[in-house]
XYZ file of C-alpha atoms in Angstrom:
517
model
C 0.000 0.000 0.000
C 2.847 2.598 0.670
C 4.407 2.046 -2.979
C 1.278 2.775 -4.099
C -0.079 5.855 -2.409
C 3.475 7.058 -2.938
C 2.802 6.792 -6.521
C -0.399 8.463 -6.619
C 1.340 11.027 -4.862
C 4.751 11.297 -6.896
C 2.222 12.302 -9.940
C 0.386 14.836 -7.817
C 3.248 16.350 -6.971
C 4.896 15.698 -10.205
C 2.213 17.400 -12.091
C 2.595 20.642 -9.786
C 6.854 20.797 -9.895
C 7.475 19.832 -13.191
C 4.529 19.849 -15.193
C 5.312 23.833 -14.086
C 9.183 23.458 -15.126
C 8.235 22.413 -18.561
C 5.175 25.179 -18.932
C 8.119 27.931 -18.509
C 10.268 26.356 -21.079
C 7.900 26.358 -23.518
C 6.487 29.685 -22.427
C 2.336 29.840 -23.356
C 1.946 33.327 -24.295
C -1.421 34.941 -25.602
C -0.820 34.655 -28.903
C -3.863 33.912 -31.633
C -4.386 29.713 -31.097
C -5.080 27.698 -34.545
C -8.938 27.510 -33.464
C -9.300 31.259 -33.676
C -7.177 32.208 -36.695
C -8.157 29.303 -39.029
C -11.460 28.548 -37.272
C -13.609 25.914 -40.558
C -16.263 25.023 -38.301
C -14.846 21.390 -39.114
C -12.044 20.515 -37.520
C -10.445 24.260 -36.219
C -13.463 24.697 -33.624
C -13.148 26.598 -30.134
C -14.234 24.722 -27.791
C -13.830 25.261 -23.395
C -11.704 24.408 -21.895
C -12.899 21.439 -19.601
C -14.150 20.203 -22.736
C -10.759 20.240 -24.065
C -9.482 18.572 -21.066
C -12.073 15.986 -21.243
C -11.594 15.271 -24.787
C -7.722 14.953 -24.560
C -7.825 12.177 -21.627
C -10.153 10.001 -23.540
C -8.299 10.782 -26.558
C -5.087 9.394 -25.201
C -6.355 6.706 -22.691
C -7.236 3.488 -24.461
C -7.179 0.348 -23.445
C -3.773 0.672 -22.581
C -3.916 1.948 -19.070
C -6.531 -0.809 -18.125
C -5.259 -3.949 -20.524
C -1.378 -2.531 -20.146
C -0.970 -2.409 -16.711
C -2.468 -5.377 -16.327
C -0.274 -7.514 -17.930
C 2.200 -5.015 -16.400
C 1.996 -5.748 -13.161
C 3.585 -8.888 -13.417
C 6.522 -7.407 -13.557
C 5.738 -6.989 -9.726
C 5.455 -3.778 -7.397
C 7.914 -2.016 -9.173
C 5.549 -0.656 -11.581
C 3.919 1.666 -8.819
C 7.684 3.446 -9.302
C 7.826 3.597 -12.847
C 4.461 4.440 -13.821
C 4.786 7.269 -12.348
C 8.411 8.638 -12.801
C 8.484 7.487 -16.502
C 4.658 9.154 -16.704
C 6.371 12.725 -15.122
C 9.583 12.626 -17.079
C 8.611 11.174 -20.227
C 5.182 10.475 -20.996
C 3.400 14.237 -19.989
C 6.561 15.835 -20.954
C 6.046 13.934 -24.647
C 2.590 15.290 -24.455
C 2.868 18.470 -23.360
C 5.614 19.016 -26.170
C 3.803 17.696 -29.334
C 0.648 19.352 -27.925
C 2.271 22.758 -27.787
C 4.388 22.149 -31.169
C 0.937 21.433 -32.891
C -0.064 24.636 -31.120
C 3.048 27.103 -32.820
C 2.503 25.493 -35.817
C -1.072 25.927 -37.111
C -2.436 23.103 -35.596
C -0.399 20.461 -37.737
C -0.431 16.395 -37.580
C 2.446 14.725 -36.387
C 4.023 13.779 -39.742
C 3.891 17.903 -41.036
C 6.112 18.094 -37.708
C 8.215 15.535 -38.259
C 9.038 16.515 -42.071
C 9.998 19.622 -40.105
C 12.200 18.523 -37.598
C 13.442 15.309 -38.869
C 13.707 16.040 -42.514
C 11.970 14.765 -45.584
C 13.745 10.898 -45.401
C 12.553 9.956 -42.483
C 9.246 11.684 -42.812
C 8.489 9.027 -45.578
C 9.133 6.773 -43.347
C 7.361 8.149 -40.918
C 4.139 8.945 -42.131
C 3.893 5.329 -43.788
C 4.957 3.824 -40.282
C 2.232 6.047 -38.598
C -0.612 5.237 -40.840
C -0.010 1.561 -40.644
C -0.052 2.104 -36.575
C -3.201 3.863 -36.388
C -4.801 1.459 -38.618
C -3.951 -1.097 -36.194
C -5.316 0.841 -33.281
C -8.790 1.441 -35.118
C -8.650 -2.403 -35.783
C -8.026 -3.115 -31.588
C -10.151 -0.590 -30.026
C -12.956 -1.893 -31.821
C -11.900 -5.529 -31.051
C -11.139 -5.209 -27.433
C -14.405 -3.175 -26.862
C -16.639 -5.339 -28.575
C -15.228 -8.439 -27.009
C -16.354 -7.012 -23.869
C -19.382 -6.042 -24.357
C -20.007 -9.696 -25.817
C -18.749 -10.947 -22.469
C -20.226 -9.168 -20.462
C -23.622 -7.874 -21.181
C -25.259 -10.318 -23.783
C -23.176 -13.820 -23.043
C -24.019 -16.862 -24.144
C -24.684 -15.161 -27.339
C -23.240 -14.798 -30.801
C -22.939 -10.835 -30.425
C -19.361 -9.654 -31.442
C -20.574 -8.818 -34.847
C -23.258 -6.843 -34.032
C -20.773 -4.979 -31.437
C -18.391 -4.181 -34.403
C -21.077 -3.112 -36.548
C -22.127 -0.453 -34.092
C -18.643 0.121 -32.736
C -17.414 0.599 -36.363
C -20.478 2.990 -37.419
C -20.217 5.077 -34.826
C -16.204 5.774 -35.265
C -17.417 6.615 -39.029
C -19.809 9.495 -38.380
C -17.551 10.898 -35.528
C -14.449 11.048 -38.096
C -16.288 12.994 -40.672
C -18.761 15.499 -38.330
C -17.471 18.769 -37.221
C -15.644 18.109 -33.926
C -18.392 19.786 -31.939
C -21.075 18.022 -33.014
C -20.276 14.183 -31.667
C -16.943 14.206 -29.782
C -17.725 17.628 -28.079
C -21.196 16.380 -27.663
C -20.574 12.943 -26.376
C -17.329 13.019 -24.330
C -18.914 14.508 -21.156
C -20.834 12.063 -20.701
C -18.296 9.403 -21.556
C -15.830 11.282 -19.479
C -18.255 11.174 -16.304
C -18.699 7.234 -16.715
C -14.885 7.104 -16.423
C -14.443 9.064 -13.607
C -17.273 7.407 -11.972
C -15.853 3.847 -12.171
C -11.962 4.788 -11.708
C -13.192 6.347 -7.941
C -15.164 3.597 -7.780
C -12.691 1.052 -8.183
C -9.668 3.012 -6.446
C -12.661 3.419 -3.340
C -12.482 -0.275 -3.273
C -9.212 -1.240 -3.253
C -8.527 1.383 -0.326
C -11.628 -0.268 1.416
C -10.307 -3.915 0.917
C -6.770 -3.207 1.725
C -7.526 -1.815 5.268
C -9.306 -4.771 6.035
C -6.035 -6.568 4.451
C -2.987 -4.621 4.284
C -1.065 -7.730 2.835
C -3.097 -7.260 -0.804
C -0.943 -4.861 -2.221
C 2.052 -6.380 -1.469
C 3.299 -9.266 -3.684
C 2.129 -12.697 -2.208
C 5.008 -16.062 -1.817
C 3.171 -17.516 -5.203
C 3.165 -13.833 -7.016
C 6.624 -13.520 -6.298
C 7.192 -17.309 -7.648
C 5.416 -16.605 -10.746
C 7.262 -13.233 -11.196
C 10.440 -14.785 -11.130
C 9.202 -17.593 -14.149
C 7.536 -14.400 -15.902
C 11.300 -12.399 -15.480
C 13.068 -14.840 -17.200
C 11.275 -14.740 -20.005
C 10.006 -11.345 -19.855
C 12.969 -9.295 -19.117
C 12.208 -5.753 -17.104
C 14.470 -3.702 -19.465
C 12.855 -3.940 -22.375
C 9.615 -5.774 -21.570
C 7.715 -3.386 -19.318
C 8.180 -0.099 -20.906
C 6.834 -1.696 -24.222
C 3.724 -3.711 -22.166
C 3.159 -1.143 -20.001
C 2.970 2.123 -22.355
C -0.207 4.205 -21.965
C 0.506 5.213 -18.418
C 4.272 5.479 -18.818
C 4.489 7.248 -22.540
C 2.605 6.326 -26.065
C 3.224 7.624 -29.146
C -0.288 7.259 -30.027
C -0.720 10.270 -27.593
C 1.508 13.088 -30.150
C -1.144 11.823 -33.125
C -3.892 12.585 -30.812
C -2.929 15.985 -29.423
C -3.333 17.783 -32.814
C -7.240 17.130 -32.452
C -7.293 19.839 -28.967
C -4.957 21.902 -30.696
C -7.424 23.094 -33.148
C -10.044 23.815 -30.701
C -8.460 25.125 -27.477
C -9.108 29.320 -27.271
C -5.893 29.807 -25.386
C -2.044 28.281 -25.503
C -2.250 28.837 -21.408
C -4.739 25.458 -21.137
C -2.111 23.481 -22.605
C -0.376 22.486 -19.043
C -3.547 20.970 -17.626
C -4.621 19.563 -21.271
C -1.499 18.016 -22.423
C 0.871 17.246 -19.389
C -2.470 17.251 -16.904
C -4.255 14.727 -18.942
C -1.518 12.585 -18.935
C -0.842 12.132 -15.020
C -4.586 11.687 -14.792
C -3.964 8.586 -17.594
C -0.765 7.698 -14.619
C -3.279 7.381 -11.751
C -5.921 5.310 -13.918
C -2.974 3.367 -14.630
C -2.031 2.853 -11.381
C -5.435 2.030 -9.894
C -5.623 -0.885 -12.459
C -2.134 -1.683 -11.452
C -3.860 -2.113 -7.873
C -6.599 -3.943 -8.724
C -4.951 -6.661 -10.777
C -1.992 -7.194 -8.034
C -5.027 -8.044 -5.474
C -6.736 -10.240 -8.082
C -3.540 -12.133 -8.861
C -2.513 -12.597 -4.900
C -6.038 -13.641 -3.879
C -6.724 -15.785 -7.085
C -3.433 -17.188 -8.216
C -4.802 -19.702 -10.754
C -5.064 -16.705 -12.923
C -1.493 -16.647 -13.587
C 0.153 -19.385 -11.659
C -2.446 -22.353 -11.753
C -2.805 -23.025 -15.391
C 0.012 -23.518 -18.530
C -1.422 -21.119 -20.478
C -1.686 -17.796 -18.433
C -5.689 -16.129 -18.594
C -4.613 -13.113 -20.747
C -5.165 -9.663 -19.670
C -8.650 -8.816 -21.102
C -10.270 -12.066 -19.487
C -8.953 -11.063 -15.992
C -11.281 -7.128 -16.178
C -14.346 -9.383 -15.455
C -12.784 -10.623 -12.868
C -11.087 -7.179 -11.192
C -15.001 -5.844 -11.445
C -16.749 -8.344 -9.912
C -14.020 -9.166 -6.805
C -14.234 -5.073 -6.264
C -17.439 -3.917 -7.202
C -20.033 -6.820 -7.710
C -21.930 -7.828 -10.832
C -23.359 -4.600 -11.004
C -21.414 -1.454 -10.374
C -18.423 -3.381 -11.512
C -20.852 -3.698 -14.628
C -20.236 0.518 -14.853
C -16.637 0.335 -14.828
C -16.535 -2.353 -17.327
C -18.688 0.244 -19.243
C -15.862 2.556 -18.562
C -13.200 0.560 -19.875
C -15.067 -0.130 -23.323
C -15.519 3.955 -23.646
C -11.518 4.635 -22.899
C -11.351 2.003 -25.910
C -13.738 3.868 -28.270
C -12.636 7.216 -27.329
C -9.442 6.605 -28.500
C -10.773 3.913 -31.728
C -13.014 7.071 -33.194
C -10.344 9.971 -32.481
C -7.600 7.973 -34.081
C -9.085 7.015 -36.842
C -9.978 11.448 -37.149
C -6.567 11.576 -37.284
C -5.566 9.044 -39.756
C -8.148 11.779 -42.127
C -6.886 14.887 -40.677
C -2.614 13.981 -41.342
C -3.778 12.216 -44.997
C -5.241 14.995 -45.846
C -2.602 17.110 -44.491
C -0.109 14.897 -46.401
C -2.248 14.960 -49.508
C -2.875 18.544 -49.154
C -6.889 17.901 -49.121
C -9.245 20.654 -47.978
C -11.315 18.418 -45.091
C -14.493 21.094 -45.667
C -16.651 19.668 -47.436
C -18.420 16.640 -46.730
C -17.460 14.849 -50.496
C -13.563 15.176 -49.249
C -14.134 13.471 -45.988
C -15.435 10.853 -47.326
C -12.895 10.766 -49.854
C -10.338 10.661 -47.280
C -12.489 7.955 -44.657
C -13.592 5.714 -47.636
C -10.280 3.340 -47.803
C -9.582 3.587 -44.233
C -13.061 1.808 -43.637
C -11.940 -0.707 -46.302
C -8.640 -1.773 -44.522
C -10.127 -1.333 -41.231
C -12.794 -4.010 -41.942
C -10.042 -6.542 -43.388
C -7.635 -6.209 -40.172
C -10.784 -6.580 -37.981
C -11.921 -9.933 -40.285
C -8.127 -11.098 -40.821
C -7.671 -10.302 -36.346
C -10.662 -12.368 -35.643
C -9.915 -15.199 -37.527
C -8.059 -17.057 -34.899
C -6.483 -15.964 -30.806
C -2.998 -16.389 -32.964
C -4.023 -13.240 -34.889
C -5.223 -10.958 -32.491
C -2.285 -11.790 -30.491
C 0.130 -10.254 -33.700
C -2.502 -7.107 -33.776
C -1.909 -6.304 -30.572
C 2.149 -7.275 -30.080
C 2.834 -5.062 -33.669
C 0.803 -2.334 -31.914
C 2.929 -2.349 -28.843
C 6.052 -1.752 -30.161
C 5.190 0.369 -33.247
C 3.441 3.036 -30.343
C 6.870 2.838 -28.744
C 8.554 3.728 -32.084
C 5.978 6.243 -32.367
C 7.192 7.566 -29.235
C 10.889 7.855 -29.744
C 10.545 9.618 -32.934
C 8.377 11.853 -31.817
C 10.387 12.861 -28.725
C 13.595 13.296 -31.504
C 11.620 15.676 -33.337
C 10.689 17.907 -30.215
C 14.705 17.700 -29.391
C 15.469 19.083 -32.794
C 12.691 21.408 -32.307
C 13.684 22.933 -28.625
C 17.059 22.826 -29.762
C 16.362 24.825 -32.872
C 14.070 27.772 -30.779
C 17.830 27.462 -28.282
C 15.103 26.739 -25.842
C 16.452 23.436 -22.886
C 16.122 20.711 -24.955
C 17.575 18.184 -22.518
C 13.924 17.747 -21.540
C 13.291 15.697 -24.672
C 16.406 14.281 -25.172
C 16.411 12.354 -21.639
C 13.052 10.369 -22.970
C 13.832 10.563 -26.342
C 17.129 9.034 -25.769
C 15.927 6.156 -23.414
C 13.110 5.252 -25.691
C 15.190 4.741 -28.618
C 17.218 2.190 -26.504
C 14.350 0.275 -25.130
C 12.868 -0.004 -29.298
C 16.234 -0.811 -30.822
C 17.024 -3.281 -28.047
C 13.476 -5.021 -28.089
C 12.988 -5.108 -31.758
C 16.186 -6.730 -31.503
C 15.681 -9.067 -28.521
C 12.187 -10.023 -29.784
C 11.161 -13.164 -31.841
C 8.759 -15.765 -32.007
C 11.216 -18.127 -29.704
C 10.663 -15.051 -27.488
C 6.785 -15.611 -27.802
C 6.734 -12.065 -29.167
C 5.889 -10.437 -32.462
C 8.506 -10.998 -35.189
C 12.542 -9.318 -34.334
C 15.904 -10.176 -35.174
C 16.237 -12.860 -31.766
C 19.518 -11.365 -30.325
C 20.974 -12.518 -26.939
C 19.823 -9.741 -24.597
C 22.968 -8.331 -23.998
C 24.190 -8.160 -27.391
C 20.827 -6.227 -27.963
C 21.276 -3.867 -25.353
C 24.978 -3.167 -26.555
C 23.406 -2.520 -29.867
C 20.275 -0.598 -29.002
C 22.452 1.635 -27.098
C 24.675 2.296 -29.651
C 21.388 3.231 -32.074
C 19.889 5.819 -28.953
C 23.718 7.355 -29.004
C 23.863 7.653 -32.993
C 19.673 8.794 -32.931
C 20.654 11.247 -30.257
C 23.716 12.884 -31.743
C 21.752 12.802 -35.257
C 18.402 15.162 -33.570
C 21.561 17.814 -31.702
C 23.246 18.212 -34.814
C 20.158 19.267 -36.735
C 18.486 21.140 -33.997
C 21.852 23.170 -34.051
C 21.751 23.615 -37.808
C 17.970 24.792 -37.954
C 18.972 27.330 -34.974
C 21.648 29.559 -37.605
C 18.365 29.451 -39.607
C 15.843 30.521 -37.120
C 12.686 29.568 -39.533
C 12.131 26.476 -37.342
C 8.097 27.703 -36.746
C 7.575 29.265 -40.242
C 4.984 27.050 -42.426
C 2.935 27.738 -45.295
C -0.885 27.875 -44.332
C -2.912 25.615 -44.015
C -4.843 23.767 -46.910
C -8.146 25.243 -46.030
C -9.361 27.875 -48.523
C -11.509 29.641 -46.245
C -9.710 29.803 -43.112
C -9.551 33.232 -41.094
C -6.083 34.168 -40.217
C -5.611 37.642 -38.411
C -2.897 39.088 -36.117
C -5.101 41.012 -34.517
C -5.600 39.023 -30.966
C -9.013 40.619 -30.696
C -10.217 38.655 -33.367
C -13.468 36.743 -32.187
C -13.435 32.903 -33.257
C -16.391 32.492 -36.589
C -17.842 29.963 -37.930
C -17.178 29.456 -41.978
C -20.128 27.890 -44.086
């Protein structure tokens, strides 16, 4: 219990120290935001700013923070550390950064930025890499979501299907309305369902563990079964790929684009961006709770069988031991909307950066769908190809893992080359940016199928971490050297405007926000 109250706290605290350190480095000023000066009435939309806040958490917190963490905790109690010193140093700070550099820069999509920062070689690879990513996350967070509602609210019927159909449709109308119409519409209410059943469970587990302060602690069998998991399962890389939407996602910089274009003021952008993102921590960390008391007081769940229960089979149970059939019926709820508020807002990105890439006005309704058309093609042939057997869901969600991660580390380069270039401290992004690089390169490299992960190059460990730290040294050196050389040129926030023919751009800060037919 005192790892993980320290936790909770270390993010508090975290979010009030250096969530503030990283707000004066980037310095939000009162400059015009990208929702007033190029305001469509599509996707560049002011919207408040709790709205903003609410949108951006279920934005960025999937099914990772709930499904993550617990496979995570297997790694044992040492994840009530991490979560929340990797969430403070790296994962809010990555957030915080590509929130604010979508901000400066006309509300752009992460690719735009990285052609920027990274130049136009990698951005090819990039923006192919990205796509492919997103795609996959569409694909699971209409998977996972529909799995449990199957499970859990109509079983002993046939109704996946008819939970993919609706999933599916619903992620379709909310990626080609205006942003105000559905997501503004519909995330307070999702939002409240979350909060609801995250107090409800953390409510619990402080209830059960006074009458039991042993629960939080790892049990003689836990500790067994951690050791087994360890050997196969190293810490370093393992957990930081498992275990990434409480400690730092990529998915999150594709996301943060979205609240760029509607927030009325750069100054919400510490409690949007790095805010959101310790709230996503303590989520995490409640889940991290809940599963170490459901794997101490029912061990068969890990130790008692050959073939461990996976992660999404063990929610049921975390909701019923806490919270009974029926309130832990609510946070189940809750769980399937952090899925499908991240399923429908990624796949508005996967339109907004190909259109950006394309250079495709996104204002009238006949270029949406344009846009959307083949994504609901290729979406609809990973979700029939991912379904066909366990085997295939289990690649879907591996390839996901560890492409977020590489998500991450490139993204966290860029904002290095991009503080470096404005001679702002750019040490804050090259600390993550530099460890995230090594834990990649030295998984993509430890991983294989011997390894019972997704496809890699099967290295001895060692020889991998040699290697991957040799690629975060060369990766590292690479983003200083062009930050430098884009400082002599100073132009590092000059872009062309946007693709929109009738956006409004004014210097004139008095300029009210208006809607364009």
């Amino acid at each position: 219990m005192l790892l993980f109250s320290c936790g909770l706290l270390l993010l508090i605290v975290g979010y009030l120290t250096y969530g503030r350190f990283i707000e004066r480095v980037l310095s939000p000023d009162d400059r015009l935001t990208p929702a007033v000066k190029y305001n469509d009435g599509v996707d560049y939309v002011v919207l408040p700013k709790w709205k903003n806040m609410m949108i951006q958490l279920l934005n960025i917190a999937g099914i990772g923070p709930v499904i993550g963490v617990i496979a995570g905790i297997k790694f044992g109690t040492i994840v009530f550390l991490l979560i929340p010193i990797g969430n403070i140093i790296g994962g809010a700070t990555h957030d915080f950064l590509a929130g604010m550099a979508s901000l400066r820069n006309r509300g752009s999509n992460l690719p735009k930025f990285i052609r920027q920062t990274l130049g136009t070689g990698y951005y090819g690879f990039f923006s192919v890499f990205m796509v492919f990513l997103l795609l996959l996350v569409v694909a699971v967070f209409i998977n996972v979501p529909a799995t449990l509602i199957d499970k859990t609210f109509v079983p002993g019927t046939d109704f996946f299907w008819g939970a993919v159909a609706c999933i599916f449709i619903y992620y379709i109308i909310a990626t080609l309305f205006p942003v105000d119409k559905i997501i503004g519409s519909l995330y307070p209410f999702f939002g409240a369902i979350l909060i609801f059943g995250s107090l409800a469970l953390l409510g619990s587990i402080c209830y059960k563990s006074i009458e039991d302060h042993m629960l939080l602690q790892e049990s003689q069998a836990f500790i067994t079964a951690k050791n087994n998991y360890l050997q196969t399962n190293p810490i370093i890389p393992c957990l930081f790929v498992t275990i990434a939407c409480g400690i730092l996602s990529g998915f999150h910089a594709t996301q943060s684009p979205i609240i760029a274009r509607t927030m009325k003021s750069e100054r919400e952008a510490r409690a949007s961006f790095y805010g959101m993102m310790v709230l996503e921590g303590i989520i995490a960390m409640i889940w991290a709770a809940s599963a170490l008391v459901v794997y101490n007081t029912f061990p068969e769940l890990w130790t008692g069988t050959d073939k461990p229960v996976p992660a999404q089979a063990v929610l049921p149970q975390i909701t019923d031991f806490f919270l009974g059939k029926h309130v832990g019926s609510i946070t189940v709820i809750a769980v399937v909307v952090l899925a499908i508020t991240s399923g429908d807002t990624a796949m508005r990105s996967l339109r907004l950066s190909l259109s950006e890439i394309f250079k495709i006005s996104q204002q009238s309704i006949r270029n949406r769908l344009l846009v959307t058309t083949p994504l609901i093609v290729v979406v609809a042939l990973l979700l029939w190809w991912s379904n066909q057997n366990n085997e295939s869901f289990g690649k879907l969600w591996n390839y996901f893992a560890w492409g977020n991660q590489v998500l991450a580390a490139s993204t966290l380069g860029g904002c290095c080359v991009w503080l470096y270039a404005m001679r702002k401290q750019g040490w804050i992004a090259i600390i993550p940016s530099a460890f995230m690089t090594f834990i990649v390169a030295s998984f993509i490299l430890w991983t294989s199928k011997e390894h019972k992960g997704p496809a890699g190059f099967g290295l001895e460990l060692h020889t991998a971490y040699v290697m991957g730290a040799v690629i975060s040294a060369l990766f590292t050196i690479w983003c200083l050297c062009r930050g430098k050389r884009l400082a002599k040129r100073d132009d590092i926030e000059m872009e062309e405007s946007p693709t929109y023919p009738n956006a409004i751009e004014s210097s004139d800060s008095s300029v009210e926000p208006k809607d364009v037919a």
